[in-house]
Short mmCIF file of C-alpha atoms and ligand atoms in Angstrom, two decimals:
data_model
loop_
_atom_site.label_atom_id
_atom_site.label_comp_id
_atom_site.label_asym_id
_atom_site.label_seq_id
_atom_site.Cartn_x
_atom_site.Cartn_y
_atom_site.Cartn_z
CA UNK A 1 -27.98 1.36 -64.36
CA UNK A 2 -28.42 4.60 -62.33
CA UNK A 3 -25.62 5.07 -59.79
CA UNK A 4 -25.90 7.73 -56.81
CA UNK A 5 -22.46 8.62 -55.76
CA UNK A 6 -22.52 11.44 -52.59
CA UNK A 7 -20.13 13.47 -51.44
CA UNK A 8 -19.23 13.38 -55.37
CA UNK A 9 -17.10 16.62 -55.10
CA UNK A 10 -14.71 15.29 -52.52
CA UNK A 11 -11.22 13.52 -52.87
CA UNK A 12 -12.37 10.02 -53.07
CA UNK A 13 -15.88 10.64 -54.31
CA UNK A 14 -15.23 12.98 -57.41
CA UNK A 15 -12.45 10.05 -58.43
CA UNK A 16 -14.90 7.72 -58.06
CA UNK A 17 -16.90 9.33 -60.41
CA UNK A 18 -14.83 9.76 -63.09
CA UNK A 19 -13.51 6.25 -62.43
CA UNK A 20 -17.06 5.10 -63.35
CA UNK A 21 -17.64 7.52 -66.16
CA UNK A 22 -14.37 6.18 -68.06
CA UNK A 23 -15.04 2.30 -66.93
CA UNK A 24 -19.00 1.80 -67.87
CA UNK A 25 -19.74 4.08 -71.13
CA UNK A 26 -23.56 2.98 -70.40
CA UNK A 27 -24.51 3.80 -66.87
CA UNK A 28 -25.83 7.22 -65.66
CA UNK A 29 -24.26 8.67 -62.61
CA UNK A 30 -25.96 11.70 -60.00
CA UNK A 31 -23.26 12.92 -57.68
CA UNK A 32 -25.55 14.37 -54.46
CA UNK A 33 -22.78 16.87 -52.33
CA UNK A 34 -23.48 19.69 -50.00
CA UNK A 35 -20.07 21.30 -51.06
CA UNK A 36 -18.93 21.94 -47.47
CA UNK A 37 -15.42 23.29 -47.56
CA UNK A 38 -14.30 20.10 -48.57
CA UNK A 39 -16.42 20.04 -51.33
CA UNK A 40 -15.37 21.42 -54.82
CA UNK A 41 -17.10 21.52 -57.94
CA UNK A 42 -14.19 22.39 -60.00
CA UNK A 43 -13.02 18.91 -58.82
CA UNK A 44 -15.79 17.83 -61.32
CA UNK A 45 -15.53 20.10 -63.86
CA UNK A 46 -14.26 17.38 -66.66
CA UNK A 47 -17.64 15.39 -65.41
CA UNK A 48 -20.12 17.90 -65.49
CA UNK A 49 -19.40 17.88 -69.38
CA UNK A 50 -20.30 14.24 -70.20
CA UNK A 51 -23.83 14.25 -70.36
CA UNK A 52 -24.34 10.92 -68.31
CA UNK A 53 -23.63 12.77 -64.98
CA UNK A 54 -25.44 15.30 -63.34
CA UNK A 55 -24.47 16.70 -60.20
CA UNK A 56 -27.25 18.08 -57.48
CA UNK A 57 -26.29 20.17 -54.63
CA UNK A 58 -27.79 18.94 -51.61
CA UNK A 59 -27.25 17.69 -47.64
CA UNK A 60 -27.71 13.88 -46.70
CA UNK A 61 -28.67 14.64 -43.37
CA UNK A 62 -32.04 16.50 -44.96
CA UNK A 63 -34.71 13.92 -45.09
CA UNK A 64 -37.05 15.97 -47.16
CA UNK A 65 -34.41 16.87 -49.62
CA UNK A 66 -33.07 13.37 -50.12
CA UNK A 67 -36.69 11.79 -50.49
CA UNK A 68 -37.44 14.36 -53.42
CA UNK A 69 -33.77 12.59 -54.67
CA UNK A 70 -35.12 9.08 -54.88
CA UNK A 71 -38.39 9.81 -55.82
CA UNK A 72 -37.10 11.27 -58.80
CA UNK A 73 -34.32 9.53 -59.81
CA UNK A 74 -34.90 5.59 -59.01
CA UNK A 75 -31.65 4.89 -58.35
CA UNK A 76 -30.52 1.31 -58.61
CA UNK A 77 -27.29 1.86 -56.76
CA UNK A 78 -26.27 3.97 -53.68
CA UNK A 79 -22.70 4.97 -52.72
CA UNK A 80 -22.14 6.97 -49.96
CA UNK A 81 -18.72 8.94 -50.01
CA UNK A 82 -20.12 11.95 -48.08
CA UNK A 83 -18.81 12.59 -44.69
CA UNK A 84 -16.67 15.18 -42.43
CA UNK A 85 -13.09 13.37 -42.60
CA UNK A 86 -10.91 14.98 -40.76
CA UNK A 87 -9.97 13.36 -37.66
CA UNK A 88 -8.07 17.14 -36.31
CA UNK A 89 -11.25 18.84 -37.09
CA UNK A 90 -13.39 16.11 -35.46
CA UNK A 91 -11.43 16.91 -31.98
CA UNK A 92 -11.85 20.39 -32.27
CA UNK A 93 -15.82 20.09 -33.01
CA UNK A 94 -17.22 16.60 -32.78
CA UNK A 95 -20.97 17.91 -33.49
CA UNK A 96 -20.99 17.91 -37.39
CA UNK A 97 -19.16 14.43 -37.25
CA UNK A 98 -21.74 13.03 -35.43
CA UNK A 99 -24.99 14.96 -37.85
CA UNK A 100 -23.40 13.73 -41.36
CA UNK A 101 -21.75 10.72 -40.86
CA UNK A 102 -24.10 8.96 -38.53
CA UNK A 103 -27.86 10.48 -39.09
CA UNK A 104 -26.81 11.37 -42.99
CA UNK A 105 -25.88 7.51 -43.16
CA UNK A 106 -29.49 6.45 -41.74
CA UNK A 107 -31.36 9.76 -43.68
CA UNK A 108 -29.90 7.64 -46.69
CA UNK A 109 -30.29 4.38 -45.92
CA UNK A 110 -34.18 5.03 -45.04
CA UNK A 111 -34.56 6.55 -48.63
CA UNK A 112 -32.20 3.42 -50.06
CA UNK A 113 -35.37 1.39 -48.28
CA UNK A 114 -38.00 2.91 -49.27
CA UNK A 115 -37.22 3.46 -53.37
CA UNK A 116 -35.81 -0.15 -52.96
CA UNK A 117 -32.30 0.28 -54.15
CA UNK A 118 -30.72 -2.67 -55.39
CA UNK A 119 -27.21 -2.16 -53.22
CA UNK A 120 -26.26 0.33 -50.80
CA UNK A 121 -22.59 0.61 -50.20
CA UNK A 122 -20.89 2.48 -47.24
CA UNK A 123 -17.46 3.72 -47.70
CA UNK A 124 -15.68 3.43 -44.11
CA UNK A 125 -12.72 3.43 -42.91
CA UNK A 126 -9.85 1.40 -41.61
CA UNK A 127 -9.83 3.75 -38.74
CA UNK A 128 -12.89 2.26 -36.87
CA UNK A 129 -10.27 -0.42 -35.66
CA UNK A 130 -8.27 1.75 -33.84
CA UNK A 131 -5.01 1.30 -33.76
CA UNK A 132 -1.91 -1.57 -33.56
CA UNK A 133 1.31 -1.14 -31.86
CA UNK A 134 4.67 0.11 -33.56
CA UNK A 135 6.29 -3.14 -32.96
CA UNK A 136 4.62 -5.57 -33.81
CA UNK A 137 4.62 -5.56 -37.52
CA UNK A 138 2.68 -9.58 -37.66
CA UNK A 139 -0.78 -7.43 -36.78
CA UNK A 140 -2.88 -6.47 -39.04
CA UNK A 141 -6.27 -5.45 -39.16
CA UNK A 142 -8.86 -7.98 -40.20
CA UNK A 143 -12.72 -7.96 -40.91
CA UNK A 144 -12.59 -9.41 -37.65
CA UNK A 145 -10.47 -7.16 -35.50
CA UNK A 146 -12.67 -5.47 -33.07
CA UNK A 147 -14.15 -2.07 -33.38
CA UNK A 148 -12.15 0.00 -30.96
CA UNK A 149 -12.02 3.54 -32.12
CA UNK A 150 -9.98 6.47 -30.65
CA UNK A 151 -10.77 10.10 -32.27
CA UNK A 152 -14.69 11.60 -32.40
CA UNK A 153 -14.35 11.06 -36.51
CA UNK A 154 -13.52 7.24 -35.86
CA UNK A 155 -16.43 7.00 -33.61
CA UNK A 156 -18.84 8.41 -35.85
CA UNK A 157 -18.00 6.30 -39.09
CA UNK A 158 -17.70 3.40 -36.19
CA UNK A 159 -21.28 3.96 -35.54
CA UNK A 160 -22.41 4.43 -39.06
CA UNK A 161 -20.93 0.62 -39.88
CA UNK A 162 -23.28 -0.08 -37.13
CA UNK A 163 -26.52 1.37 -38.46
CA UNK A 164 -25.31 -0.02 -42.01
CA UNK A 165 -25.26 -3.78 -40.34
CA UNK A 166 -28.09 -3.34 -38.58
CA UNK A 167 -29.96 -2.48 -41.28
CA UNK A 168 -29.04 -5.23 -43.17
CA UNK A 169 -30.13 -7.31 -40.03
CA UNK A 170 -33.51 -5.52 -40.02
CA UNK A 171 -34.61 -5.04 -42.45
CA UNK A 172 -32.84 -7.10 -45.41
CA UNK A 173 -31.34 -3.95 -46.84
CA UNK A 174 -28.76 -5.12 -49.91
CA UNK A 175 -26.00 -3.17 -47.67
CA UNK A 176 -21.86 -3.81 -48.23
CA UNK A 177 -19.12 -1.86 -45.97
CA UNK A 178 -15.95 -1.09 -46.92
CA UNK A 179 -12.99 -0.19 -44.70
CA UNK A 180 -9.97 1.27 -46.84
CA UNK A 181 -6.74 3.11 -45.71
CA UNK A 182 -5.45 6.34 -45.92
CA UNK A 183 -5.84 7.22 -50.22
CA UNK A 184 -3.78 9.16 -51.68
CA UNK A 185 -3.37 10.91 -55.03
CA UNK A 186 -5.11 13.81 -57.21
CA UNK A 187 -7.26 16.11 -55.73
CA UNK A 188 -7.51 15.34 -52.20
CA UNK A 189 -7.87 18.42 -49.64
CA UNK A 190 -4.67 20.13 -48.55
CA UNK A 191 -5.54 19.65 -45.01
CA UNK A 192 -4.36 15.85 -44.51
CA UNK A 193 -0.52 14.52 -44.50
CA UNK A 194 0.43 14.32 -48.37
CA UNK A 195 -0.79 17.43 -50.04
CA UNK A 196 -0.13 19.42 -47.18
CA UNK A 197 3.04 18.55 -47.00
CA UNK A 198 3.44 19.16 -50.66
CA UNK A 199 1.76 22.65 -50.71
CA UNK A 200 4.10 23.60 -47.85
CA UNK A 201 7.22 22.55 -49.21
CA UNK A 202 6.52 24.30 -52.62
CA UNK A 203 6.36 27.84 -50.26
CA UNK A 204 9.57 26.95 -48.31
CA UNK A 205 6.70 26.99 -45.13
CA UNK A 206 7.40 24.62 -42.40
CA UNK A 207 5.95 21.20 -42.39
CA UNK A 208 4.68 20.52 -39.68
CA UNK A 209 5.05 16.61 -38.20
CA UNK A 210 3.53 15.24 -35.12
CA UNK A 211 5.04 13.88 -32.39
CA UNK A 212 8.64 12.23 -33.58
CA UNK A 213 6.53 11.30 -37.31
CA UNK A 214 7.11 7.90 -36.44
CA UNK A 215 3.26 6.63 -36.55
CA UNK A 216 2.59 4.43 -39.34
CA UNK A 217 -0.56 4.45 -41.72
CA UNK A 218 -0.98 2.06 -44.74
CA UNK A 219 -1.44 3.81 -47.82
CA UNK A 220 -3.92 3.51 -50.88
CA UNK A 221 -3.65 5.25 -54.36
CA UNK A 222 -7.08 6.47 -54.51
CA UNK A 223 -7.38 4.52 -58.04
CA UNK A 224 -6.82 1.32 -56.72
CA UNK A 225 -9.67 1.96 -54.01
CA UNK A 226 -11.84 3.11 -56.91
CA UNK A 227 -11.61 -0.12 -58.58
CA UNK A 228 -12.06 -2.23 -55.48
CA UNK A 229 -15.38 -0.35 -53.72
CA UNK A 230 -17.06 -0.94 -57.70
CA UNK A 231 -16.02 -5.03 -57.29
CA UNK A 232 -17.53 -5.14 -53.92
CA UNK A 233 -20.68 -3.19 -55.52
CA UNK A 234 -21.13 -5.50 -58.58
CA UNK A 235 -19.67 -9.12 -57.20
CA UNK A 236 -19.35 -8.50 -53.35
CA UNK A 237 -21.53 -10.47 -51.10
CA UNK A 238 -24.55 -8.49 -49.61
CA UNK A 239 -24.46 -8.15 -45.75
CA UNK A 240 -20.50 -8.55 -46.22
CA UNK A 241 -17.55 -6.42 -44.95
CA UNK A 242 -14.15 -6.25 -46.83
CA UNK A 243 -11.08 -4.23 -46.20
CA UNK A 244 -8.73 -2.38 -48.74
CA UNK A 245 -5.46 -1.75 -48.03
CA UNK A 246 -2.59 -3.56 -49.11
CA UNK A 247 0.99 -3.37 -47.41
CA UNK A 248 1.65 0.14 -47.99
CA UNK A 249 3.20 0.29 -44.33
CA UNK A 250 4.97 3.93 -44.49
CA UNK A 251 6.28 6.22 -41.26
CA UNK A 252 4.63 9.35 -41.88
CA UNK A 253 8.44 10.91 -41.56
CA UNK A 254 9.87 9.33 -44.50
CA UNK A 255 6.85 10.35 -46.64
CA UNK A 256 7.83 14.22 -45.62
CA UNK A 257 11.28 13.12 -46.11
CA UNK A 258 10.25 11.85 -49.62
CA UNK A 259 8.26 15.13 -50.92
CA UNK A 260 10.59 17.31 -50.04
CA UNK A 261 13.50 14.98 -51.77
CA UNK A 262 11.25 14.82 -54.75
CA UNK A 263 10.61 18.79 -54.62
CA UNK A 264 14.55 19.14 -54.24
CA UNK A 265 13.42 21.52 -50.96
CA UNK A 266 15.66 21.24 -47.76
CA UNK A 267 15.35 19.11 -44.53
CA UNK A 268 15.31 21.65 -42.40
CA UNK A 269 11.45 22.86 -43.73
CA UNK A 270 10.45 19.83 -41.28
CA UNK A 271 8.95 21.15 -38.00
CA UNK A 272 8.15 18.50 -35.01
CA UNK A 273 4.82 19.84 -33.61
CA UNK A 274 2.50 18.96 -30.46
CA UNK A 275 1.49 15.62 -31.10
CA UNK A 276 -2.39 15.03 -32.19
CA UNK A 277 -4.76 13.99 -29.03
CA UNK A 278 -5.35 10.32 -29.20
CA UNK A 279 -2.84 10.11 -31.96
CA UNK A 280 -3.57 6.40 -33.55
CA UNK A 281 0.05 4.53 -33.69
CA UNK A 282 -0.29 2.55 -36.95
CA UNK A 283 -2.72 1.27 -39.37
CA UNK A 284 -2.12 -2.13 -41.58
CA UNK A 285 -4.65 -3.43 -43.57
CA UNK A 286 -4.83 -7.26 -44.48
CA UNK A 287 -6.73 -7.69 -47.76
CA UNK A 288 -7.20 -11.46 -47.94
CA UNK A 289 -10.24 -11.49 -48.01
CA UNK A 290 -10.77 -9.08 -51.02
CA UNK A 291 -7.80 -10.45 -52.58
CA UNK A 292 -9.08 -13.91 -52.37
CA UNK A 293 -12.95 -13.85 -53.10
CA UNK A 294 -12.91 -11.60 -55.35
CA UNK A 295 -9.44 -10.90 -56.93
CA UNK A 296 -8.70 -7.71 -56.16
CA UNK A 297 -5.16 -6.41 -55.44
CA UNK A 298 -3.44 -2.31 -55.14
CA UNK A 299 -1.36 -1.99 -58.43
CA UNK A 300 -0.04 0.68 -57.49
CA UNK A 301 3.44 0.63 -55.30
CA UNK A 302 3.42 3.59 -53.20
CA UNK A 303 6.70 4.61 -54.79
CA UNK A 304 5.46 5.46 -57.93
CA UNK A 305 2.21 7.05 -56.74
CA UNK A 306 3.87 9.50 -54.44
CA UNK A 307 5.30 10.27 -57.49
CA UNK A 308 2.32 10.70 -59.65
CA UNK A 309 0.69 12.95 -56.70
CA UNK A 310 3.47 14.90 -56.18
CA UNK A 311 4.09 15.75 -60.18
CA UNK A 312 0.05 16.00 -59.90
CA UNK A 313 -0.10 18.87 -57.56
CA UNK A 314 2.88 20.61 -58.93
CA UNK A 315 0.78 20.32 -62.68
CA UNK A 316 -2.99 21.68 -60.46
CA UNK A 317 -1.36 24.54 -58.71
CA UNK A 318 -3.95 26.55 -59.43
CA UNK A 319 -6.94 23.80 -58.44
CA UNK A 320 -5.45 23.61 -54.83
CA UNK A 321 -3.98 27.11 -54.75
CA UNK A 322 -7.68 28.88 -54.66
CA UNK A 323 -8.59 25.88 -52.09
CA UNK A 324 -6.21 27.68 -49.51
CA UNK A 325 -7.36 30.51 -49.37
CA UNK A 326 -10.90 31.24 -48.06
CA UNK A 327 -12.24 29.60 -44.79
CA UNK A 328 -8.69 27.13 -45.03
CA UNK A 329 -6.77 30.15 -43.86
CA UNK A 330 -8.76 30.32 -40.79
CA UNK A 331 -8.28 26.63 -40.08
CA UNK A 332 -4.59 26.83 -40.76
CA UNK A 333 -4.05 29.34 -37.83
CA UNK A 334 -6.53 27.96 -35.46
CA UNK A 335 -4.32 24.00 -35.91
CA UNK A 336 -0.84 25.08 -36.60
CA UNK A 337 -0.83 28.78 -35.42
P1 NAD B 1 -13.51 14.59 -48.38
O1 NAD B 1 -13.59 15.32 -47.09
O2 NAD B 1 -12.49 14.97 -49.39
O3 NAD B 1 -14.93 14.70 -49.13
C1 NAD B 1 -16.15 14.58 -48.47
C2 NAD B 1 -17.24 15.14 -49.37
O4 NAD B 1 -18.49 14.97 -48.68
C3 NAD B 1 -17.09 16.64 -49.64
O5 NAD B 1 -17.28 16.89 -51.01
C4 NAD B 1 -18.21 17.29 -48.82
O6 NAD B 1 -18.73 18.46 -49.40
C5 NAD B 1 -19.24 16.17 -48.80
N1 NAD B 1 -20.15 16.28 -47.65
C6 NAD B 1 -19.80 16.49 -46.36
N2 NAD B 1 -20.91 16.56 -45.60
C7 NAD B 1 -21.97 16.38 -46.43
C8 NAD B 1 -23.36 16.33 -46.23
N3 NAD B 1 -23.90 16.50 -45.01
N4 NAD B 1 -24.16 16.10 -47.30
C9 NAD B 1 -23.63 15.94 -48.54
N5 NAD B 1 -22.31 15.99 -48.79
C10 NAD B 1 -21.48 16.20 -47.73
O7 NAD B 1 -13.42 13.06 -47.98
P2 NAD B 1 -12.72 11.85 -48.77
O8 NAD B 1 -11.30 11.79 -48.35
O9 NAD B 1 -13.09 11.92 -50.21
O10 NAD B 1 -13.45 10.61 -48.09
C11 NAD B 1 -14.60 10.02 -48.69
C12 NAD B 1 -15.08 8.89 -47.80
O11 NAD B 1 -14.04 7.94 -47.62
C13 NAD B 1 -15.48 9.34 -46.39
O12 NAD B 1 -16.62 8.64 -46.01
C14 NAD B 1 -14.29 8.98 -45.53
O13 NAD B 1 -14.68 8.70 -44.20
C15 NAD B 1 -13.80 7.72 -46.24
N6 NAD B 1 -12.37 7.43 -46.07
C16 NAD B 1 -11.42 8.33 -46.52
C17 NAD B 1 -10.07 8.01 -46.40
C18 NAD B 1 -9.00 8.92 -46.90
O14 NAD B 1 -7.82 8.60 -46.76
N7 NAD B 1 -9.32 10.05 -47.51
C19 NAD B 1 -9.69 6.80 -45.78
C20 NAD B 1 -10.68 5.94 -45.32
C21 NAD B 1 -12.01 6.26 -45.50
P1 TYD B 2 -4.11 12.51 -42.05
O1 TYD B 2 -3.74 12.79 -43.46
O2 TYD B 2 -4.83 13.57 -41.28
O3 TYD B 2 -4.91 11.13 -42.05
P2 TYD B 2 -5.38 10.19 -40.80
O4 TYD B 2 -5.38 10.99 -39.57
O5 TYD B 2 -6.76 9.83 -41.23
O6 TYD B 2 -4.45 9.03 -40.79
O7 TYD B 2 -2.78 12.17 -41.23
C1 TYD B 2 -1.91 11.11 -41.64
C2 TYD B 2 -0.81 11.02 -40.63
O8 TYD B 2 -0.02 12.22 -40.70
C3 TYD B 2 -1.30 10.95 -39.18
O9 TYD B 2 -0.43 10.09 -38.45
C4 TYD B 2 -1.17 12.37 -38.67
C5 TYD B 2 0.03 12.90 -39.45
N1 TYD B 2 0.01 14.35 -39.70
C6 TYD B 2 1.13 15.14 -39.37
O10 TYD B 2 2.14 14.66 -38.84
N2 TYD B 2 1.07 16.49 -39.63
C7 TYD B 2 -0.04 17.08 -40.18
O11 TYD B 2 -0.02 18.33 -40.37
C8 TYD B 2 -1.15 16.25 -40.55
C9 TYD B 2 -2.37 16.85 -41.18
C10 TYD B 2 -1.07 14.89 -40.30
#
């Protein structure tokens, strides 16, 4: 079995990786990434050593580059990680949103066609759903739940699910979709809530919370999505979407309040900042379906795993110390000042 895993050198991707390195001691993995500024091979610098993975620089949205992929390496599975993923970003500069995750998606899905891969699964988001109201907690977000998305990012991985079903329509194409929550855990990017947070409190800087921090979002230890996208691959129904979450409901204020209990830092690091434009209210997954056709349920309570990330970062200072410097610096002024 030959796996293609992009945006391999990402949070969720590069876990996914070693997930399936550690999981199927036969299969041969090719992690495809452009290493955007989001991308880091150090990430996979355990993987690069086991010699069934192989990592190729390249960008999904270049046709010619992709085609000399699949002509040469037959995959017989495509998963497609790669995308821009920041929502703030994505309302600051919508144009590389729209180039990666929407025309990378069909650049890749026209190569999945023509070197007949087996199953091409798209890794989307929860967020293409827009959002449900603070109070009412009996809503959650089904398969079903209309597409109603709020930031440029949403829209884009809104319109990739699209392309992805129509596709399937079309042309037959073995497609699955899967909309997870917000992960958490090792290695993700020190721009979104958690390791931000973390990194900030760790150099007494403020943290800076939106709004009131009262919006809601439902979160996923990235292991526990891991394991889920590979049952959707390998027992998941083809032409079939199924969401991943799994009643994880946390105010993004008592995760700050959390880290910096767990860091033994003070209160007063918190800083209420302009609230983010379009600002999505709360996220809830319901898993049913997953959970019921094909077993799968989040071990992990998120009271532990904010603990595992937390004692994660503060063991990998120096993997996400080097990441903020650079071009992050820039970014950091630009959004927070
Ligand atoms: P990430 O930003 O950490 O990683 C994205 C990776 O894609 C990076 O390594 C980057 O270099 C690569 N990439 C970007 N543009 C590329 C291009 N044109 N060609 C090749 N590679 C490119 O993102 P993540 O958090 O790991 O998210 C992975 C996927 O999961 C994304 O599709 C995202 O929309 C989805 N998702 C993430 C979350 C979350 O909480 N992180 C939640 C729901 C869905
Ligand atoms: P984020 O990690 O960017 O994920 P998403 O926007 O995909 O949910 O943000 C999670 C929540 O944390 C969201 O409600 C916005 C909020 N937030 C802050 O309050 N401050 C910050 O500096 C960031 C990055 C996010």
């Amino acid at each position: 079995m030959r796996t293609l895993v992009t945006g391999c050198a990402g949070f969720i991707g590069a876990n996914y990786v070693y997930y399936l390195l550690s999981t199927y001691p036969d299969e041969e993995i090719i992690g495809f990434d452009s290493l955007t500024y989001a991308g880091n091979l150090e990430t996979l610098g355990n993987a690069t050593q086991n010699p069934r993975f192989r990592f190729i620089k390249g960008d999904i949205t270049d046709g010619d580059a992709v085609d000399a992929l699949f002509a040469a390496e037959r995959f017989d599975i495509v998963i497609n990680f790669a995308a821009e993923s920041h929502v703030d970003r994505s309302i600051s500069d919508a144009g590389v949103f729209l180039r990666t995750n929407i025309l990378g998606t069909q650049t890749l899905m026209d190569a999945a066609r023509r070197y007949k891969v087996t199953r091409y699964h798209q890794v989307s988001t929860d967020e293409v759903y827009g959002d449900l109201p603070l109070n009412r907690p009996d809503l959650l977000f089904t398969e079903e739940t209309p597409i109603h998305t709020s930031s440029p990012y949403s829209a884009s991985k809104a319109s990739a699910d699209l392309l992805v079903q129509a596709y399937h329509r079309t042309y037959g194409m073995p497609a699955t979709i899967s909309r997870c929550s917000n992960n958490y855990g090792p290695y993700q990017f020190p721009e979104k809530l958690i390791p931000l947070m973390i990194a900030n409190a760790l150099a007494d800087k403020p943290l800076p919370v939106y709004g009131e921090g009262l919006n809601v979002r439902d979160w996923l230890y990235v292991e526990d999505h891991c394991v889920a996208v590979d049952l959707i691959i390998r027992k998941g129904g083809i032409g079939e979407v199924y969401n991943i979450g799994g009643h994880n409901e946390m105010k993004n204020i008592d995760i700050v309040k959390m880290i910096l209990k767990h860091l033994g830092k003070p209160e007063s690091l918190i800083t209420y900042v302009t609230d983010r434009k379009g600002h999505d209210l709360r996220y809830a997954i319901d898993p049913s379906k997953i959970s019921s056709q094909l077993g799968w349920l989040p071990r992990t309570k998120f009271s532990d795993g904010i603990v595992k990330t937390i004692d994660w970062y503060l063991d990998n200072r120096q993997w996400w110390e080097r990441i903020i410097s650079g071009e992050y610096v820039e970014y950091y002024k630009k959004m927070y000042g």
